[in-house]
mmCIF file of C-alpha atoms in Angstrom:
data_model
loop_
_atom_site.group_PDB
_atom_site.id
_atom_site.type_symbol
_atom_site.label_atom_id
_atom_site.label_comp_id
_atom_site.label_asym_id
_atom_site.label_seq_id
_atom_site.Cartn_x
_atom_site.Cartn_y
_atom_site.Cartn_z
ATOM 1 C CA UNK A 1 94.855 113.456 13.252
ATOM 2 C CA UNK A 2 97.777 111.239 12.385
ATOM 3 C CA UNK A 3 100.853 112.484 10.558
ATOM 4 C CA UNK A 4 100.145 115.428 8.315
ATOM 5 C CA UNK A 5 96.540 115.738 9.520
ATOM 6 C CA UNK A 6 97.638 116.850 12.984
ATOM 7 C CA UNK A 7 100.159 119.318 11.539
ATOM 8 C CA UNK A 8 103.336 119.738 13.536
ATOM 9 C CA UNK A 9 101.800 119.018 16.935
ATOM 10 C CA UNK A 10 103.617 116.089 18.573
ATOM 11 C CA UNK A 11 105.011 116.974 22.010
ATOM 12 C CA UNK A 12 102.291 117.480 24.628
ATOM 13 C CA UNK A 13 102.511 118.488 28.288
ATOM 14 C CA UNK A 14 99.575 117.588 30.532
ATOM 15 C CA UNK A 15 99.412 119.269 33.928
ATOM 16 C CA UNK A 16 96.859 118.685 36.668
ATOM 17 C CA UNK A 17 96.150 117.067 40.020
ATOM 18 C CA UNK A 18 95.503 113.650 38.452
ATOM 19 C CA UNK A 19 96.367 113.360 34.746
ATOM 20 C CA UNK A 20 96.736 109.609 34.181
ATOM 21 C CA UNK A 21 93.655 109.184 31.979
ATOM 22 C CA UNK A 22 94.537 112.184 29.751
ATOM 23 C CA UNK A 23 98.179 111.144 29.407
ATOM 24 C CA UNK A 24 97.321 107.568 28.451
ATOM 25 C CA UNK A 25 94.679 108.711 25.950
ATOM 26 C CA UNK A 26 97.184 111.054 24.283
ATOM 27 C CA UNK A 27 99.825 108.319 24.276
ATOM 28 C CA UNK A 28 97.412 105.880 22.594
ATOM 29 C CA UNK A 29 96.794 108.552 19.962
ATOM 30 C CA UNK A 30 100.516 108.598 19.164
ATOM 31 C CA UNK A 31 101.644 111.792 20.890
ATOM 32 C CA UNK A 32 104.827 112.198 22.933
ATOM 33 C CA UNK A 33 103.374 113.101 26.321
ATOM 34 C CA UNK A 34 104.935 114.503 29.478
ATOM 35 C CA UNK A 35 103.074 115.060 32.712
ATOM 36 C CA UNK A 36 103.214 117.168 35.856
ATOM 37 C CA UNK A 37 100.959 115.295 38.252
ATOM 38 C CA UNK A 38 100.365 115.016 42.017
ATOM 39 C CA UNK A 39 100.519 111.198 42.066
ATOM 40 C CA UNK A 40 102.774 109.981 39.212
ATOM 41 C CA UNK A 41 101.110 106.571 39.387
ATOM 42 C CA UNK A 42 102.831 103.536 37.922
ATOM 43 C CA UNK A 43 100.621 103.346 34.831
ATOM 44 C CA UNK A 44 101.000 107.076 34.190
ATOM 45 C CA UNK A 45 104.771 106.613 34.161
ATOM 46 C CA UNK A 46 104.398 103.755 31.671
ATOM 47 C CA UNK A 47 102.272 105.897 29.306
ATOM 48 C CA UNK A 48 104.275 109.113 29.604
ATOM 49 C CA UNK A 49 107.533 109.944 27.862
ATOM 50 C CA UNK A 50 108.466 111.530 31.195
ATOM 51 C CA UNK A 51 106.659 112.681 34.318
ATOM 52 C CA UNK A 52 107.363 114.725 37.408
ATOM 53 C CA UNK A 53 105.492 115.605 40.583
ATOM 54 C CA UNK A 54 103.146 118.548 40.869
ATOM 55 C CA UNK A 55 104.294 120.032 44.139
ATOM 56 C CA UNK A 56 100.767 120.573 45.444
ATOM 57 C CA UNK A 57 98.705 118.278 47.656
ATOM 58 C CA UNK A 58 95.827 120.587 48.600
ATOM 59 C CA UNK A 59 93.411 123.001 46.931
ATOM 60 C CA UNK A 60 95.080 125.922 48.710
ATOM 61 C CA UNK A 61 98.483 124.956 47.309
ATOM 62 C CA UNK A 62 97.039 124.632 43.793
ATOM 63 C CA UNK A 63 95.638 128.153 43.993
ATOM 64 C CA UNK A 64 99.050 129.476 45.042
ATOM 65 C CA UNK A 65 100.982 127.667 42.296
ATOM 66 C CA UNK A 66 102.916 130.155 40.179
ATOM 67 C CA UNK A 67 103.392 129.823 36.417
ATOM 68 C CA UNK A 68 107.124 130.396 36.849
ATOM 69 C CA UNK A 69 107.418 127.133 38.815
ATOM 70 C CA UNK A 70 105.531 125.237 36.097
ATOM 71 C CA UNK A 71 107.737 126.722 33.388
ATOM 72 C CA UNK A 72 110.843 125.658 35.296
ATOM 73 C CA UNK A 73 109.518 122.090 35.457
ATOM 74 C CA UNK A 74 108.648 122.210 31.748
ATOM 75 C CA UNK A 75 112.246 123.137 30.916
ATOM 76 C CA UNK A 76 113.523 120.121 32.850
ATOM 77 C CA UNK A 77 111.850 117.726 30.371
ATOM 78 C CA UNK A 78 114.213 118.894 27.622
ATOM 79 C CA UNK A 79 111.464 119.008 24.957
ATOM 80 C CA UNK A 80 109.943 121.826 22.946
ATOM 81 C CA UNK A 81 106.244 121.460 23.688
ATOM 82 C CA UNK A 82 103.734 122.002 20.904
ATOM 83 C CA UNK A 83 100.759 122.270 23.266
ATOM 84 C CA UNK A 84 99.805 122.348 26.931
ATOM 85 C CA UNK A 85 96.701 120.566 28.255
ATOM 86 C CA UNK A 86 95.166 121.429 31.641
ATOM 87 C CA UNK A 87 93.710 118.789 33.935
ATOM 88 C CA UNK A 88 91.791 118.983 37.204
ATOM 89 C CA UNK A 89 92.762 121.735 39.616
ATOM 90 C CA UNK A 90 94.496 123.950 37.053
ATOM 91 C CA UNK A 91 91.601 124.872 34.798
ATOM 92 C CA UNK A 92 92.055 128.621 35.270
ATOM 93 C CA UNK A 93 95.817 128.829 34.727
ATOM 94 C CA UNK A 94 96.735 131.951 32.727
ATOM 95 C CA UNK A 95 97.342 130.872 29.114
ATOM 96 C CA UNK A 96 99.372 133.993 28.377
ATOM 97 C CA UNK A 97 102.161 132.807 30.674
ATOM 98 C CA UNK A 98 103.132 130.060 28.214
ATOM 99 C CA UNK A 99 104.779 130.245 24.807
ATOM 100 C CA UNK A 100 103.004 127.169 23.391
ATOM 101 C CA UNK A 101 99.249 126.932 22.678
ATOM 102 C CA UNK A 102 96.984 125.795 25.526
ATOM 103 C CA UNK A 103 94.332 123.329 24.352
ATOM 104 C CA UNK A 104 91.625 124.539 26.715
ATOM 105 C CA UNK A 105 88.779 127.008 26.972
ATOM 106 C CA UNK A 106 89.664 130.557 27.977
ATOM 107 C CA UNK A 107 90.377 131.015 31.712
ATOM 108 C CA UNK A 108 87.382 133.358 31.947
ATOM 109 C CA UNK A 109 85.019 130.789 30.411
ATOM 110 C CA UNK A 110 86.400 128.053 32.644
ATOM 111 C CA UNK A 111 86.136 130.215 35.760
ATOM 112 C CA UNK A 112 82.480 131.010 35.080
ATOM 113 C CA UNK A 113 81.596 127.410 34.227
ATOM 114 C CA UNK A 114 83.335 126.090 37.376
ATOM 115 C CA UNK A 115 81.614 128.569 39.698
ATOM 116 C CA UNK A 116 78.396 126.919 40.912
ATOM 117 C CA UNK A 117 76.968 130.246 42.110
ATOM 118 C CA UNK A 118 77.466 131.886 38.705
ATOM 119 C CA UNK A 119 76.146 128.759 36.972
ATOM 120 C CA UNK A 120 72.981 128.819 39.072
ATOM 121 C CA UNK A 121 72.215 132.396 38.003
ATOM 122 C CA UNK A 122 72.905 131.592 34.360
ATOM 123 C CA UNK A 123 70.707 128.489 34.437
ATOM 124 C CA UNK A 124 67.928 130.594 35.946
ATOM 125 C CA UNK A 125 68.252 133.084 33.078
ATOM 126 C CA UNK A 126 68.195 130.285 30.486
ATOM 127 C CA UNK A 127 65.180 128.602 32.072
ATOM 128 C CA UNK A 128 67.072 125.314 32.587
ATOM 129 C CA UNK A 129 66.083 123.158 35.595
ATOM 130 C CA UNK A 130 68.625 123.375 38.421
ATOM 131 C CA UNK A 131 68.690 123.161 42.234
ATOM 132 C CA UNK A 132 67.513 126.233 44.116
ATOM 133 C CA UNK A 133 70.535 128.048 45.608
ATOM 134 C CA UNK A 134 70.597 130.101 48.804
ATOM 135 C CA UNK A 135 73.008 132.819 49.836
ATOM 136 C CA UNK A 136 74.444 132.962 53.393
ATOM 137 C CA UNK A 137 72.189 135.990 54.005
ATOM 138 C CA UNK A 138 69.097 133.788 53.469
ATOM 139 C CA UNK A 139 69.665 131.312 56.325
ATOM 140 C CA UNK A 140 66.200 131.924 57.767
ATOM 141 C CA UNK A 141 64.498 131.393 54.378
ATOM 142 C CA UNK A 142 66.094 128.026 53.597
ATOM 143 C CA UNK A 143 63.883 125.006 52.986
ATOM 144 C CA UNK A 144 65.633 121.873 54.255
ATOM 145 C CA UNK A 145 67.260 119.481 53.517
ATOM 146 C CA UNK A 146 70.064 121.213 51.612
ATOM 147 C CA UNK A 147 73.384 120.211 50.089
ATOM 148 C CA UNK A 148 76.478 122.211 51.074
ATOM 149 C CA UNK A 149 79.443 122.039 48.676
ATOM 150 C CA UNK A 150 82.428 124.132 47.551
ATOM 151 C CA UNK A 151 81.540 126.727 44.916
ATOM 152 C CA UNK A 152 84.140 125.154 42.624
ATOM 153 C CA UNK A 153 85.880 121.771 42.488
ATOM 154 C CA UNK A 154 86.040 119.255 45.312
ATOM 155 C CA UNK A 155 85.129 115.880 43.782
ATOM 156 C CA UNK A 156 82.374 115.456 46.378
ATOM 157 C CA UNK A 157 84.893 115.105 49.222
ATOM 158 C CA UNK A 158 83.582 118.207 51.034
ATOM 159 C CA UNK A 159 79.881 117.776 50.177
ATOM 160 C CA UNK A 160 77.556 117.630 53.188
ATOM 161 C CA UNK A 161 73.775 117.545 53.801
ATOM 162 C CA UNK A 162 71.998 119.624 56.432
ATOM 163 C CA UNK A 163 68.472 118.925 57.713
ATOM 164 C CA UNK A 164 68.132 122.116 59.757
ATOM 165 C CA UNK A 165 69.823 125.428 60.526
ATOM 166 C CA UNK A 166 71.809 124.010 63.441
ATOM 167 C CA UNK A 167 73.323 121.295 61.224
ATOM 168 C CA UNK A 168 74.046 123.847 58.511
ATOM 169 C CA UNK A 169 75.980 126.128 60.858
ATOM 170 C CA UNK A 170 77.927 123.137 62.219
ATOM 171 C CA UNK A 171 78.809 122.044 58.645
ATOM 172 C CA UNK A 172 80.020 125.531 57.704
ATOM 173 C CA UNK A 173 82.279 125.521 60.765
ATOM 174 C CA UNK A 174 83.531 121.981 59.995
ATOM 175 C CA UNK A 175 84.357 122.781 56.353
ATOM 176 C CA UNK A 176 86.275 125.906 57.321
ATOM 177 C CA UNK A 177 88.285 123.804 59.763
ATOM 178 C CA UNK A 178 89.087 121.259 57.041
ATOM 179 C CA UNK A 179 89.974 123.938 54.509
ATOM 180 C CA UNK A 180 90.354 127.612 55.551
ATOM 181 C CA UNK A 181 89.384 128.676 52.005
ATOM 182 C CA UNK A 182 85.894 127.234 52.536
ATOM 183 C CA UNK A 183 83.837 130.055 54.018
ATOM 184 C CA UNK A 184 80.237 131.202 53.677
ATOM 185 C CA UNK A 185 81.340 133.085 50.550
ATOM 186 C CA UNK A 186 83.031 130.110 48.852
ATOM 187 C CA UNK A 187 80.442 127.377 49.439
ATOM 188 C CA UNK A 188 77.097 126.757 47.779
ATOM 189 C CA UNK A 189 73.952 125.953 49.744
ATOM 190 C CA UNK A 190 71.481 124.321 47.402
ATOM 191 C CA UNK A 191 68.291 122.313 47.397
ATOM 192 C CA UNK A 192 68.885 118.603 48.037
ATOM 193 C CA UNK A 193 67.590 116.512 45.148
ATOM 194 C CA UNK A 194 66.732 112.821 44.855
ATOM 195 C CA UNK A 195 67.569 110.890 41.705
ATOM 196 C CA UNK A 196 70.343 109.145 39.801
ATOM 197 C CA UNK A 197 73.586 111.166 39.452
ATOM 198 C CA UNK A 198 74.673 111.260 35.817
ATOM 199 C CA UNK A 199 76.695 113.250 33.314
ATOM 200 C CA UNK A 200 77.059 114.040 29.639
ATOM 201 C CA UNK A 201 80.498 114.004 28.017
ATOM 202 C CA UNK A 202 80.752 116.495 25.161
ATOM 203 C CA UNK A 203 83.048 117.883 22.512
ATOM 204 C CA UNK A 204 82.691 121.445 21.308
ATOM 205 C CA UNK A 205 84.140 123.906 18.814
ATOM 206 C CA UNK A 206 83.344 127.615 18.673
ATOM 207 C CA UNK A 207 80.192 126.922 16.672
ATOM 208 C CA UNK A 208 79.085 123.363 17.383
ATOM 209 C CA UNK A 209 78.809 120.875 20.230
ATOM 210 C CA UNK A 210 78.389 117.101 20.207
ATOM 211 C CA UNK A 211 77.285 114.834 23.041
ATOM 212 C CA UNK A 212 79.550 111.779 22.968
ATOM 213 C CA UNK A 213 78.077 109.777 25.865
ATOM 214 C CA UNK A 214 75.647 109.856 28.777
ATOM 215 C CA UNK A 215 77.166 108.333 31.919
ATOM 216 C CA UNK A 216 75.773 107.039 35.185
ATOM 217 C CA UNK A 217 77.850 108.394 38.063
ATOM 218 C CA UNK A 218 78.824 106.308 41.070
ATOM 219 C CA UNK A 219 78.573 108.663 44.044
ATOM 220 C CA UNK A 220 79.263 107.655 47.648
ATOM 221 C CA UNK A 221 79.154 103.909 46.935
ATOM 222 C CA UNK A 222 79.640 102.237 50.361
ATOM 223 C CA UNK A 223 81.834 99.376 49.087
ATOM 224 C CA UNK A 224 84.146 101.896 47.374
ATOM 225 C CA UNK A 225 84.274 104.790 49.872
ATOM 226 C CA UNK A 226 83.216 105.810 53.383
ATOM 227 C CA UNK A 227 82.468 109.331 52.123
ATOM 228 C CA UNK A 228 78.749 109.731 51.312
ATOM 229 C CA UNK A 229 79.205 111.988 48.276
ATOM 230 C CA UNK A 230 82.656 111.056 46.967
ATOM 231 C CA UNK A 231 82.964 110.534 43.202
ATOM 232 C CA UNK A 232 83.541 106.773 42.933
ATOM 233 C CA UNK A 233 83.545 106.359 39.159
ATOM 234 C CA UNK A 234 80.891 105.826 36.516
ATOM 235 C CA UNK A 235 79.224 103.496 34.053
ATOM 236 C CA UNK A 236 78.977 104.262 30.329
ATOM 237 C CA UNK A 237 76.448 104.354 28.774
ATOM 238 C CA UNK A 238 73.606 105.344 31.109
ATOM 239 C CA UNK A 239 70.408 103.909 29.652
ATOM 240 C CA UNK A 240 67.613 106.339 30.548
ATOM 241 C CA UNK A 241 64.657 107.897 28.791
ATOM 242 C CA UNK A 242 66.076 111.273 29.879
ATOM 243 C CA UNK A 243 69.293 110.826 27.860
ATOM 244 C CA UNK A 244 68.194 112.794 24.802
ATOM 245 C CA UNK A 245 67.037 115.771 26.880
ATOM 246 C CA UNK A 246 70.289 115.699 28.878
ATOM 247 C CA UNK A 247 72.328 115.774 25.679
ATOM 248 C CA UNK A 248 70.349 118.695 24.283
ATOM 249 C CA UNK A 249 70.688 120.758 27.487
ATOM 250 C CA UNK A 250 74.407 119.968 27.782
ATOM 251 C CA UNK A 251 75.089 121.007 24.175
ATOM 252 C CA UNK A 252 73.225 124.280 24.740
ATOM 253 C CA UNK A 253 75.208 124.996 27.902
ATOM 254 C CA UNK A 254 78.740 124.405 26.589
ATOM 255 C CA UNK A 255 78.041 126.704 23.644
ATOM 256 C CA UNK A 256 76.501 129.347 25.913
ATOM 257 C CA UNK A 257 79.605 129.263 28.146
ATOM 258 C CA UNK A 258 81.911 129.277 25.074
ATOM 259 C CA UNK A 259 83.696 126.102 26.144
ATOM 260 C CA UNK A 260 86.035 124.268 23.781
ATOM 261 C CA UNK A 261 87.201 120.656 23.499
ATOM 262 C CA UNK A 262 86.202 117.948 25.952
ATOM 263 C CA UNK A 263 83.809 119.082 28.693
ATOM 264 C CA UNK A 264 81.195 117.524 30.936
ATOM 265 C CA UNK A 265 77.848 118.511 32.425
ATOM 266 C CA UNK A 266 76.598 116.797 35.590
ATOM 267 C CA UNK A 267 72.886 116.045 36.005
ATOM 268 C CA UNK A 268 70.489 114.522 38.459
ATOM 269 C CA UNK A 269 68.033 112.258 36.658
ATOM 270 C CA UNK A 270 65.027 113.039 38.862
ATOM 271 C CA UNK A 271 61.364 112.017 38.696
ATOM 272 C CA UNK A 272 60.606 115.447 37.207
ATOM 273 C CA UNK A 273 63.287 115.113 34.529
ATOM 274 C CA UNK A 274 66.973 116.048 34.213
ATOM 275 C CA UNK A 275 68.311 118.767 36.522
ATOM 276 C CA UNK A 276 71.688 120.418 35.819
ATOM 277 C CA UNK A 277 74.057 120.264 38.804
ATOM 278 C CA UNK A 278 77.375 121.581 37.471
ATOM 279 C CA UNK A 279 79.741 121.924 34.525
ATOM 280 C CA UNK A 280 83.222 120.394 34.391
ATOM 281 C CA UNK A 281 85.134 122.543 31.856
ATOM 282 C CA UNK A 282 87.919 120.000 31.263
ATOM 283 C CA UNK A 283 88.531 116.309 30.688
ATOM 284 C CA UNK A 284 86.363 114.307 33.077
ATOM 285 C CA UNK A 285 86.845 111.239 35.242
ATOM 286 C CA UNK A 286 84.624 109.347 32.798
ATOM 287 C CA UNK A 287 87.272 109.556 30.044
ATOM 288 C CA UNK A 288 88.292 105.874 30.300
ATOM 289 C CA UNK A 289 84.796 104.399 30.199
ATOM 290 C CA UNK A 290 83.638 106.759 27.439
ATOM 291 C CA UNK A 291 86.618 105.778 25.270
ATOM 292 C CA UNK A 292 86.064 102.053 25.827
ATOM 293 C CA UNK A 293 82.271 101.997 25.531
ATOM 294 C CA UNK A 294 82.037 104.424 22.597
ATOM 295 C CA UNK A 295 85.218 103.315 20.760
ATOM 296 C CA UNK A 296 86.651 106.841 20.513
ATOM 297 C CA UNK A 297 89.957 108.486 21.429
ATOM 298 C CA UNK A 298 88.923 111.567 23.397
ATOM 299 C CA UNK A 299 92.319 113.261 23.368
ATOM 300 C CA UNK A 300 92.454 113.099 19.559
ATOM 301 C CA UNK A 301 88.892 114.405 19.385
ATOM 302 C CA UNK A 302 89.697 117.159 21.917
ATOM 303 C CA UNK A 303 92.672 118.331 19.834
ATOM 304 C CA UNK A 304 90.490 118.308 16.715
ATOM 305 C CA UNK A 305 88.022 120.727 18.340
ATOM 306 C CA UNK A 306 90.676 123.457 18.287
ATOM 307 C CA UNK A 307 90.830 123.052 14.505
ATOM 308 C CA UNK A 308 87.034 123.345 14.302
ATOM 309 C CA UNK A 309 86.557 119.584 13.805
ATOM 310 C CA UNK A 310 84.028 117.273 15.453
ATOM 311 C CA UNK A 311 83.889 113.491 14.950
ATOM 312 C CA UNK A 312 80.755 111.584 13.994
ATOM 313 C CA UNK A 313 78.510 110.746 16.939
ATOM 314 C CA UNK A 314 79.677 107.350 18.261
ATOM 315 C CA UNK A 315 77.489 104.434 19.339
ATOM 316 C CA UNK A 316 78.003 102.318 22.452
ATOM 317 C CA UNK A 317 79.797 99.005 21.883
ATOM 318 C CA UNK A 318 79.580 97.689 25.487
ATOM 319 C CA UNK A 319 79.082 98.755 29.097
ATOM 320 C CA UNK A 320 82.272 100.151 30.601
ATOM 321 C CA UNK A 321 82.502 100.747 34.357
ATOM 322 C CA UNK A 322 85.122 102.383 36.546
ATOM 323 C CA UNK A 323 85.185 102.005 40.321
ATOM 324 C CA UNK A 324 87.520 104.205 42.383
ATOM 325 C CA UNK A 325 88.544 102.457 45.607
ATOM 326 C CA UNK A 326 89.200 104.833 48.510
ATOM 327 C CA UNK A 327 91.488 103.786 51.335
ATOM 328 C CA UNK A 328 89.767 103.539 54.723
ATOM 329 C CA UNK A 329 93.073 104.120 56.557
ATOM 330 C CA UNK A 330 96.596 105.429 56.083
ATOM 331 C CA UNK A 331 98.046 102.679 53.931
ATOM 332 C CA UNK A 332 101.657 101.960 53.010
ATOM 333 C CA UNK A 333 101.891 100.549 49.483
ATOM 334 C CA UNK A 334 104.189 97.551 49.660
ATOM 335 C CA UNK A 335 105.194 95.251 46.813
ATOM 336 C CA UNK A 336 102.501 92.647 47.562
ATOM 337 C CA UNK A 337 99.645 95.159 47.435
ATOM 338 C CA UNK A 338 100.987 96.838 44.303
ATOM 339 C CA UNK A 339 101.310 93.450 42.573
ATOM 340 C CA UNK A 340 97.727 92.531 43.525
ATOM 341 C CA UNK A 341 96.390 95.784 42.021
ATOM 342 C CA UNK A 342 98.350 95.079 38.845
ATOM 343 C CA UNK A 343 96.888 91.541 38.691
ATOM 344 C CA UNK A 344 93.393 93.012 39.069
ATOM 345 C CA UNK A 345 94.178 95.086 35.961
ATOM 346 C CA UNK A 346 93.660 98.265 37.941
ATOM 347 C CA UNK A 347 94.649 101.748 36.840
ATOM 348 C CA UNK A 348 95.876 104.703 38.880
ATOM 349 C CA UNK A 349 98.309 102.147 40.298
ATOM 350 C CA UNK A 350 100.157 103.581 43.325
ATOM 351 C CA UNK A 351 103.912 103.121 43.252
ATOM 352 C CA UNK A 352 105.642 100.910 45.807
ATOM 353 C CA UNK A 353 106.721 102.881 48.851
ATOM 354 C CA UNK A 354 104.015 105.545 48.587
ATOM 355 C CA UNK A 355 101.272 106.121 51.169
ATOM 356 C CA UNK A 356 97.525 106.312 50.542
ATOM 357 C CA UNK A 357 95.865 108.792 52.880
ATOM 358 C CA UNK A 358 92.701 107.975 54.871
ATOM 359 C CA UNK A 359 89.681 108.508 52.583
ATOM 360 C CA UNK A 360 92.044 109.229 49.698
ATOM 361 C CA UNK A 361 91.862 107.364 46.368
ATOM 362 C CA UNK A 362 93.798 104.084 46.356
ATOM 363 C CA UNK A 363 93.272 102.755 42.825
ATOM 364 C CA UNK A 364 90.672 102.285 40.069
ATOM 365 C CA UNK A 365 89.216 99.043 38.724
ATOM 366 C CA UNK A 366 87.477 98.604 35.361
ATOM 367 C CA UNK A 367 84.950 96.231 33.842
ATOM 368 C CA UNK A 368 83.878 95.925 30.195
ATOM 369 C CA UNK A 369 80.780 93.750 29.773
ATOM 370 C CA UNK A 370 77.583 93.296 27.789
ATOM 371 C CA UNK A 371 75.297 94.380 30.652
ATOM 372 C CA UNK A 372 75.379 96.981 33.412
ATOM 373 C CA UNK A 373 74.737 94.333 36.078
ATOM 374 C CA UNK A 374 77.757 92.257 35.003
ATOM 375 C CA UNK A 375 79.965 95.350 35.113
ATOM 376 C CA UNK A 376 78.911 96.290 38.661
ATOM 377 C CA UNK A 377 79.350 92.688 39.861
ATOM 378 C CA UNK A 378 82.860 92.561 38.373
ATOM 379 C CA UNK A 379 83.828 95.799 40.176
ATOM 380 C CA UNK A 380 82.424 94.505 43.477
ATOM 381 C CA UNK A 381 84.373 91.258 43.242
ATOM 382 C CA UNK A 382 87.647 92.994 42.422
ATOM 383 C CA UNK A 383 87.154 95.556 45.195
ATOM 384 C CA UNK A 384 86.380 92.791 47.698
ATOM 385 C CA UNK A 385 89.569 90.905 46.798
ATOM 386 C CA UNK A 386 91.705 94.017 47.318
ATOM 387 C CA UNK A 387 90.030 95.086 50.582
ATOM 388 C CA UNK A 388 90.170 91.515 51.960
ATOM 389 C CA UNK A 389 93.885 91.387 51.170
ATOM 390 C CA UNK A 390 94.449 94.711 52.976
ATOM 391 C CA UNK A 391 92.492 93.511 56.021
ATOM 392 C CA UNK A 392 94.427 90.230 56.125
ATOM 393 C CA UNK A 393 97.718 92.134 55.945
ATOM 394 C CA UNK A 394 96.591 94.279 58.883
ATOM 395 C CA UNK A 395 95.696 91.179 60.928
ATOM 396 C CA UNK A 396 99.026 89.501 60.121
ATOM 397 C CA UNK A 397 100.947 92.585 61.269
ATOM 398 C CA UNK A 398 98.917 92.698 64.501
ATOM 399 C CA UNK A 399 99.610 89.006 65.217
ATOM 400 C CA UNK A 400 103.346 89.453 64.609
ATOM 401 C CA UNK A 401 103.344 92.460 66.915
ATOM 402 C CA UNK A 402 101.462 90.510 69.616
ATOM 403 C CA UNK A 403 103.876 87.566 69.356
ATOM 404 C CA UNK A 404 106.840 89.881 69.931
ATOM 405 C CA UNK A 405 105.356 91.553 72.985
#
């Protein structure tokens, strides 16, 4: 939608916990993009016309964020925005609070799609394979092992497995201690499934949906994160004989939930076939690899959905992989580390002087190759260079400290 085709829409505000991929996609499409983001990474600042910090660092703070604060930050940019785009953490923001159009599904549709308990009941009604879910009142009827996760959001950070009732009760207590909002009423206890985590990236209008790509998800990869179920990136495309069935189920679901624009459906590719795990009613973490592998601009396509337009189904041009490196300690980002990440052609580049939290995301690396194996090997090598550098820095600091004792 260049020039006249996109009408008068030019100035875009993207708001969310981590918006870098959306902002850069919109910038590549020729829009003037501003961002309110929790990280304001170096590459986000380079893509954005202007950016400012989202003053929230936790899920609780996001839930308490008032529209009046967002509108005050919007005014500080000094632009008249033609549209607002919602990223992770702010999917259910009230559209009526803003004078410009919001390029997102309705808050009600997004709330229902994000709620794993509601989704489970809807999948049951539609006859779509999904994990069996248990309510807190059914503790004595549970068949173990089970997965315990927040009913909405989380990125896998709070996901835990329980092999018996004692472990389950201990996990519920642990999660509540980590986040007071996580109680028996706000977590999901579901059947633990074996298989390959995957997802379908889709575009949808009011009447049609189109699967753009099937992605392999990297979950709890030991050389990227210490957390067993953390989202560590993905590889596009995912070559599997279940791909066509996944696409069909995903297209049915986004239309049933009345979702618009770019959305994702997570699956487990199991021995019995694809099983739906959850819906992500927003831009997904796979945006970068989908764009590169499928040669498509997802922001442009997302905006087109709100005019009732879908692109032609793209074909994969290469394998694109993203690996999210999590910090294994509290880590001060000095100039040397930042420069190394830049040399590795990383994205989500932390600014000098910031601090990466223990088990928090540090940066993302990418690989674009002709085979899946080459892509994974490239990510491993880049990750190893960065982690070796960090370890060497730690040892140097310890030696200097010891010498001064």
